């Protein structure tokens, strides 16, 4: 048979001479922090520089994401929006932890509104809105 080492035949029984167990582990990817979340949003075309802090603020305000640490450079009395903006500017290292509420909301949205939670849809819609704002397209075309 083609592709077999010499002396072997297709479906021939082989004798195991040695077996060595190996322990291998993979690590999950690191969790997002504010800065890496913004970078991800940019890479998939969702949001704009003027909306990133608001997006993060909404995630925290609705308790979809929880932060392990607060941004040290921002005073304790600062609003969540101020903290989000500072985190984006300073590159906060505090990891975002998804809440159970987030998992429940995403599950319902994916089941009943799959097109609306698709990042491709969101990115395309934002691009279209940019075209309308820039005068390259008519807004009425997107209201149908």
PDB file of C-alpha atoms in Angstrom:
ATOM      1  CA  UNK A   1       0.000   0.000   0.000  1.00  0.00           C
ATOM      2  CA  UNK A   2       1.128   3.530  -0.740  1.00  0.00           C
ATOM      3  CA  UNK A   3       2.140   5.704   2.179  1.00  0.00           C
ATOM      4  CA  UNK A   4       2.852   2.863   4.630  1.00  0.00           C
ATOM      5  CA  UNK A   5       6.344   2.212   5.961  1.00  0.00           C
ATOM      6  CA  UNK A   6       8.004  -0.868   4.479  1.00  0.00           C
ATOM      7  CA  UNK A   7       7.007  -4.126   6.138  1.00  0.00           C
ATOM      8  CA  UNK A   8       3.540  -2.896   7.151  1.00  0.00           C
ATOM      9  CA  UNK A   9       0.282  -3.865   5.574  1.00  0.00           C
ATOM     10  CA  UNK A  10      -3.086  -2.171   5.761  1.00  0.00           C
ATOM     11  CA  UNK A  11      -5.124  -3.335   8.799  1.00  0.00           C
ATOM     12  CA  UNK A  12      -2.257  -5.512  10.101  1.00  0.00           C
ATOM     13  CA  UNK A  13      -2.209  -6.094  13.873  1.00  0.00           C
ATOM     14  CA  UNK A  14       0.629  -4.326  15.652  1.00  0.00           C
ATOM     15  CA  UNK A  15       2.194  -5.126  19.001  1.00  0.00           C
ATOM     16  CA  UNK A  16       2.631  -2.309  21.490  1.00  0.00           C
ATOM     17  CA  UNK A  17       6.221  -2.227  22.695  1.00  0.00           C
ATOM     18  CA  UNK A  18       6.095   0.739  25.043  1.00  0.00           C
ATOM     19  CA  UNK A  19       3.599   3.251  26.424  1.00  0.00           C
ATOM     20  CA  UNK A  20       4.509   6.365  28.386  1.00  0.00           C
ATOM     21  CA  UNK A  21       1.799   8.477  29.989  1.00  0.00           C
ATOM     22  CA  UNK A  22       2.206  12.214  29.623  1.00  0.00           C
ATOM     23  CA  UNK A  23       0.390  14.847  31.558  1.00  0.00           C
ATOM     24  CA  UNK A  24      -0.393  17.908  29.494  1.00  0.00           C
ATOM     25  CA  UNK A  25      -2.542  20.837  30.406  1.00  0.00           C
ATOM     26  CA  UNK A  26      -3.732  23.736  28.401  1.00  0.00           C
ATOM     27  CA  UNK A  27      -4.447  27.069  29.946  1.00  0.00           C
ATOM     28  CA  UNK A  28      -7.523  29.044  29.029  1.00  0.00           C
ATOM     29  CA  UNK A  29      -6.907  32.341  27.271  1.00  0.00           C
ATOM     30  CA  UNK A  30      -6.481  35.237  29.690  1.00  0.00           C
ATOM     31  CA  UNK A  31      -9.618  37.113  30.658  1.00  0.00           C
ATOM     32  CA  UNK A  32     -10.237  40.492  29.136  1.00  0.00           C
ATOM     33  CA  UNK A  33      -9.333  43.644  30.999  1.00  0.00           C
ATOM     34  CA  UNK A  34     -10.725  47.026  29.992  1.00  0.00           C
ATOM     35  CA  UNK A  35      -7.903  47.729  27.545  1.00  0.00           C
ATOM     36  CA  UNK A  36      -7.961  44.276  25.920  1.00  0.00           C
ATOM     37  CA  UNK A  37     -11.776  44.450  25.659  1.00  0.00           C
ATOM     38  CA  UNK A  38     -11.476  47.748  23.774  1.00  0.00           C
ATOM     39  CA  UNK A  39      -8.824  46.207  21.522  1.00  0.00           C
ATOM     40  CA  UNK A  40     -11.167  43.267  20.798  1.00  0.00           C
ATOM     41  CA  UNK A  41     -14.066  45.617  20.043  1.00  0.00           C
ATOM     42  CA  UNK A  42     -11.813  47.526  17.638  1.00  0.00           C
ATOM     43  CA  UNK A  43     -10.647  44.339  15.923  1.00  0.00           C
ATOM     44  CA  UNK A  44     -14.203  43.136  15.209  1.00  0.00           C
ATOM     45  CA  UNK A  45     -15.406  46.607  14.198  1.00  0.00           C
ATOM     46  CA  UNK A  46     -17.849  47.111  17.059  1.00  0.00           C
ATOM     47  CA  UNK A  47     -18.092  50.492  18.750  1.00  0.00           C
ATOM     48  CA  UNK A  48     -16.156  53.648  18.121  1.00  0.00           C
ATOM     49  CA  UNK A  49     -13.533  55.469  20.204  1.00  0.00           C
ATOM     50  CA  UNK A  50     -16.244  57.755  21.549  1.00  0.00           C
ATOM     51  CA  UNK A  51     -18.351  54.781  22.713  1.00  0.00           C
ATOM     52  CA  UNK A  52     -15.837  52.340  24.216  1.00  0.00           C
ATOM     53  CA  UNK A  53     -15.983  53.775  27.744  1.00  0.00           C
ATOM     54  CA  UNK A  54     -19.786  53.831  27.589  1.00  0.00           C
ATOM     55  CA  UNK A  55     -19.860  50.191  26.463  1.00  0.00           C
ATOM     56  CA  UNK A  56     -17.659  49.202  29.406  1.00  0.00           C
ATOM     57  CA  UNK A  57     -19.716  51.358  31.763  1.00  0.00           C
ATOM     58  CA  UNK A  58     -22.890  49.592  30.625  1.00  0.00           C
ATOM     59  CA  UNK A  59     -21.326  46.175  31.206  1.00  0.00           C
ATOM     60  CA  UNK A  60     -20.539  47.190  34.795  1.00  0.00           C
ATOM     61  CA  UNK A  61     -23.762  49.119  35.490  1.00  0.00           C
ATOM     62  CA  UNK A  62     -25.932  46.186  34.412  1.00  0.00           C
ATOM     63  CA  UNK A  63     -23.638  43.804  36.285  1.00  0.00           C
ATOM     64  CA  UNK A  64     -22.830  41.757  33.167  1.00  0.00           C
ATOM     65  CA  UNK A  65     -19.142  42.065  34.031  1.00  0.00           C
ATOM     66  CA  UNK A  66     -17.424  42.439  37.363  1.00  0.00           C
ATOM     67  CA  UNK A  67     -13.894  43.690  37.876  1.00  0.00           C
ATOM     68  CA  UNK A  68     -11.424  42.056  40.246  1.00  0.00           C
ATOM     69  CA  UNK A  69      -9.564  45.321  40.927  1.00  0.00           C
ATOM     70  CA  UNK A  70     -10.299  48.977  40.519  1.00  0.00           C
ATOM     71  CA  UNK A  71      -8.031  51.336  38.641  1.00  0.00           C
ATOM     72  CA  UNK A  72      -5.544  52.578  41.234  1.00  0.00           C
ATOM     73  CA  UNK A  73      -4.995  55.934  39.598  1.00  0.00           C
ATOM     74  CA  UNK A  74      -8.661  56.931  39.917  1.00  0.00           C
ATOM     75  CA  UNK A  75      -9.979  58.195  43.228  1.00  0.00           C
ATOM     76  CA  UNK A  76     -12.346  55.997  45.228  1.00  0.00           C
ATOM     77  CA  UNK A  77     -15.228  58.425  44.770  1.00  0.00           C
ATOM     78  CA  UNK A  78     -15.037  58.500  40.965  1.00  0.00           C
ATOM     79  CA  UNK A  79     -18.052  57.382  38.965  1.00  0.00           C
ATOM     80  CA  UNK A  80     -17.993  54.094  37.082  1.00  0.00           C
ATOM     81  CA  UNK A  81     -17.857  56.052  33.805  1.00  0.00           C
ATOM     82  CA  UNK A  82     -14.787  57.961  35.005  1.00  0.00           C
ATOM     83  CA  UNK A  83     -13.164  54.692  36.085  1.00  0.00           C
ATOM     84  CA  UNK A  84     -13.928  53.080  32.715  1.00  0.00           C
ATOM     85  CA  UNK A  85     -12.495  56.016  30.806  1.00  0.00           C
ATOM     86  CA  UNK A  86      -9.380  56.022  32.990  1.00  0.00           C
ATOM     87  CA  UNK A  87      -8.997  52.267  32.579  1.00  0.00           C
ATOM     88  CA  UNK A  88      -9.143  52.581  28.805  1.00  0.00           C
ATOM     89  CA  UNK A  89      -6.617  55.422  28.847  1.00  0.00           C
ATOM     90  CA  UNK A  90      -4.282  53.763  31.363  1.00  0.00           C
ATOM     91  CA  UNK A  91      -4.669  50.152  30.255  1.00  0.00           C
ATOM     92  CA  UNK A  92      -6.199  48.660  33.402  1.00  0.00           C
ATOM     93  CA  UNK A  93      -4.959  45.189  34.261  1.00  0.00           C
ATOM     94  CA  UNK A  94      -8.068  44.239  36.284  1.00  0.00           C
ATOM     95  CA  UNK A  95      -9.686  41.233  34.667  1.00  0.00           C
ATOM     96  CA  UNK A  96     -13.344  41.226  33.697  1.00  0.00           C
ATOM     97  CA  UNK A  97     -15.356  38.407  35.216  1.00  0.00           C
ATOM     98  CA  UNK A  98     -18.626  37.566  33.430  1.00  0.00           C
ATOM     99  CA  UNK A  99     -21.563  37.342  35.828  1.00  0.00           C
ATOM    100  CA  UNK A 100     -24.309  34.727  35.876  1.00  0.00           C
ATOM    101  CA  UNK A 101     -26.650  37.473  34.678  1.00  0.00           C
ATOM    102  CA  UNK A 102     -24.434  37.895  31.603  1.00  0.00           C
ATOM    103  CA  UNK A 103     -24.592  34.189  30.788  1.00  0.00           C
ATOM    104  CA  UNK A 104     -28.394  34.195  31.157  1.00  0.00           C
ATOM    105  CA  UNK A 105     -28.845  37.300  28.995  1.00  0.00           C
ATOM    106  CA  UNK A 106     -26.509  36.019  26.267  1.00  0.00           C
ATOM    107  CA  UNK A 107     -28.282  32.649  26.248  1.00  0.00           C
ATOM    108  CA  UNK A 108     -31.695  34.274  25.740  1.00  0.00           C
ATOM    109  CA  UNK A 109     -30.423  36.723  23.119  1.00  0.00           C
ATOM    110  CA  UNK A 110     -28.622  34.020  21.130  1.00  0.00           C
ATOM    111  CA  UNK A 111     -31.726  31.837  21.173  1.00  0.00           C
ATOM    112  CA  UNK A 112     -34.354  34.423  20.265  1.00  0.00           C
ATOM    113  CA  UNK A 113     -32.376  37.196  18.521  1.00  0.00           C
ATOM    114  CA  UNK A 114     -29.316  35.510  16.966  1.00  0.00           C
ATOM    115  CA  UNK A 115     -28.887  38.118  14.239  1.00  0.00           C
ATOM    116  CA  UNK A 116     -28.841  40.974  16.732  1.00  0.00           C
ATOM    117  CA  UNK A 117     -26.013  39.567  18.836  1.00  0.00           C
ATOM    118  CA  UNK A 118     -23.800  38.716  15.883  1.00  0.00           C
ATOM    119  CA  UNK A 119     -20.701  40.928  15.882  1.00  0.00           C
ATOM    120  CA  UNK A 120     -20.677  40.841  12.082  1.00  0.00           C
ATOM    121  CA  UNK A 121     -24.168  42.357  12.004  1.00  0.00           C
ATOM    122  CA  UNK A 122     -23.199  45.024  14.528  1.00  0.00           C
ATOM    123  CA  UNK A 123     -19.975  45.913  12.712  1.00  0.00           C
ATOM    124  CA  UNK A 124     -21.782  46.118   9.353  1.00  0.00           C
ATOM    125  CA  UNK A 125     -24.512  48.313  10.851  1.00  0.00           C
ATOM    126  CA  UNK A 126     -21.956  50.656  12.416  1.00  0.00           C
ATOM    127  CA  UNK A 127     -20.105  50.884   9.119  1.00  0.00           C
ATOM    128  CA  UNK A 128     -23.389  51.705   7.364  1.00  0.00           C
ATOM    129  CA  UNK A 129     -24.190  54.373   9.960  1.00  0.00           C
ATOM    130  CA  UNK A 130     -20.728  55.867   9.423  1.00  0.00           C
ATOM    131  CA  UNK A 131     -21.477  55.981   5.682  1.00  0.00           C
ATOM    132  CA  UNK A 132     -24.785  57.757   6.370  1.00  0.00           C
ATOM    133  CA  UNK A 133     -23.076  60.214   8.723  1.00  0.00           C
ATOM    134  CA  UNK A 134     -20.383  60.847   6.106  1.00  0.00           C
ATOM    135  CA  UNK A 135     -22.958  61.479   3.377  1.00  0.00           C
ATOM    136  CA  UNK A 136     -21.982  58.466   1.233  1.00  0.00           C
ATOM    137  CA  UNK A 137     -25.347  56.745   1.802  1.00  0.00           C
ATOM    138  CA  UNK A 138     -28.920  57.738   2.590  1.00  0.00           C
ATOM    139  CA  UNK A 139     -30.286  56.962   6.039  1.00  0.00           C
ATOM    140  CA  UNK A 140     -33.668  55.972   4.642  1.00  0.00           C
ATOM    141  CA  UNK A 141     -32.066  52.899   3.015  1.00  0.00           C
ATOM    142  CA  UNK A 142     -31.380  51.463   6.482  1.00  0.00           C
ATOM    143  CA  UNK A 143     -34.798  52.139   7.979  1.00  0.00           C
ATOM    144  CA  UNK A 144     -36.590  49.474   5.954  1.00  0.00           C
TER     145      UNK A 144
END
